[in-house]
Coordinates of C-alpha atoms in Angstrom, one line a residue:
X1 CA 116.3 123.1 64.9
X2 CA 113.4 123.8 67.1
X3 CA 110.8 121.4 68.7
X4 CA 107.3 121.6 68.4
X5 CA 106.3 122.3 72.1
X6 CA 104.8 119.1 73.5
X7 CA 102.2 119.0 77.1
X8 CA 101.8 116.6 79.5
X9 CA 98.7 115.5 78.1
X10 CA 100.4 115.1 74.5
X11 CA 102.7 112.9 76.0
X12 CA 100.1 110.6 78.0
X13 CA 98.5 110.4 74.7
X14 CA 101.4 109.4 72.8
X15 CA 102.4 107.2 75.3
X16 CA 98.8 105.7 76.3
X17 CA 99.0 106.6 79.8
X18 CA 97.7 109.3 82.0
X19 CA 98.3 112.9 82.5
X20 CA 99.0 112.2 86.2
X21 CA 101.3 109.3 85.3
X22 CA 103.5 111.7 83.1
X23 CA 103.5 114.1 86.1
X24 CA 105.3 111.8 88.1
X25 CA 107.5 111.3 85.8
X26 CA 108.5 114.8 85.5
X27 CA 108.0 116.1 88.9
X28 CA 108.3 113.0 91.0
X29 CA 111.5 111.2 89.5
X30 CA 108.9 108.4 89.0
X31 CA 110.5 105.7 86.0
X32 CA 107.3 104.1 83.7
X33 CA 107.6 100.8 82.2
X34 CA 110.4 100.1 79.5
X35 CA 107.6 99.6 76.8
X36 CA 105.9 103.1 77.6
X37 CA 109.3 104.7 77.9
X38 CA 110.0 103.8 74.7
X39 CA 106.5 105.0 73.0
X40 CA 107.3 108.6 75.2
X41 CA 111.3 109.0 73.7
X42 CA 109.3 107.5 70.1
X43 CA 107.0 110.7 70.6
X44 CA 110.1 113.5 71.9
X45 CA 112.1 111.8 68.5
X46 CA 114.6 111.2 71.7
X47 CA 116.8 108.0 73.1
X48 CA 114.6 106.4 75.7
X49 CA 117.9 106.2 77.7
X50 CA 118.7 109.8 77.5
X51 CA 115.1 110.1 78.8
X52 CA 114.8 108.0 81.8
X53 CA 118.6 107.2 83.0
X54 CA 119.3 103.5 84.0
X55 CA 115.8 102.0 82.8
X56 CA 115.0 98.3 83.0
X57 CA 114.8 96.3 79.9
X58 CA 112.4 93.9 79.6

């Protein structure tokens, strides 16, 4: 099945946090908090641990 293609700004929408902030995720190996992780993996119908390895629970 294909995905709908998502941008960085989608995603910092979706996950109610900047465009720049999603950059760093992607570029910059940079981890956001658990609760945004989750809305991001919610938003990419993904695991939030298949998304950011080795997260913090909180």
């Amino acid at each position: 099945m294909m995905e709908k293609p998502c941008s960085t700004l989608d995603l910092a929408d979706a996950s109610g946090v900047s465009q720049r902030s999603v950059g760093r995720w992607i570029f910059n190996n940079s981890t956001p908090k658990y609760d945004t992780a989750c809305k991001a993996a919610k938003h990419l119908n993904r695991d939030v641990d298949e998304l950011f390895v080795g997260i913090q629970r909180k």
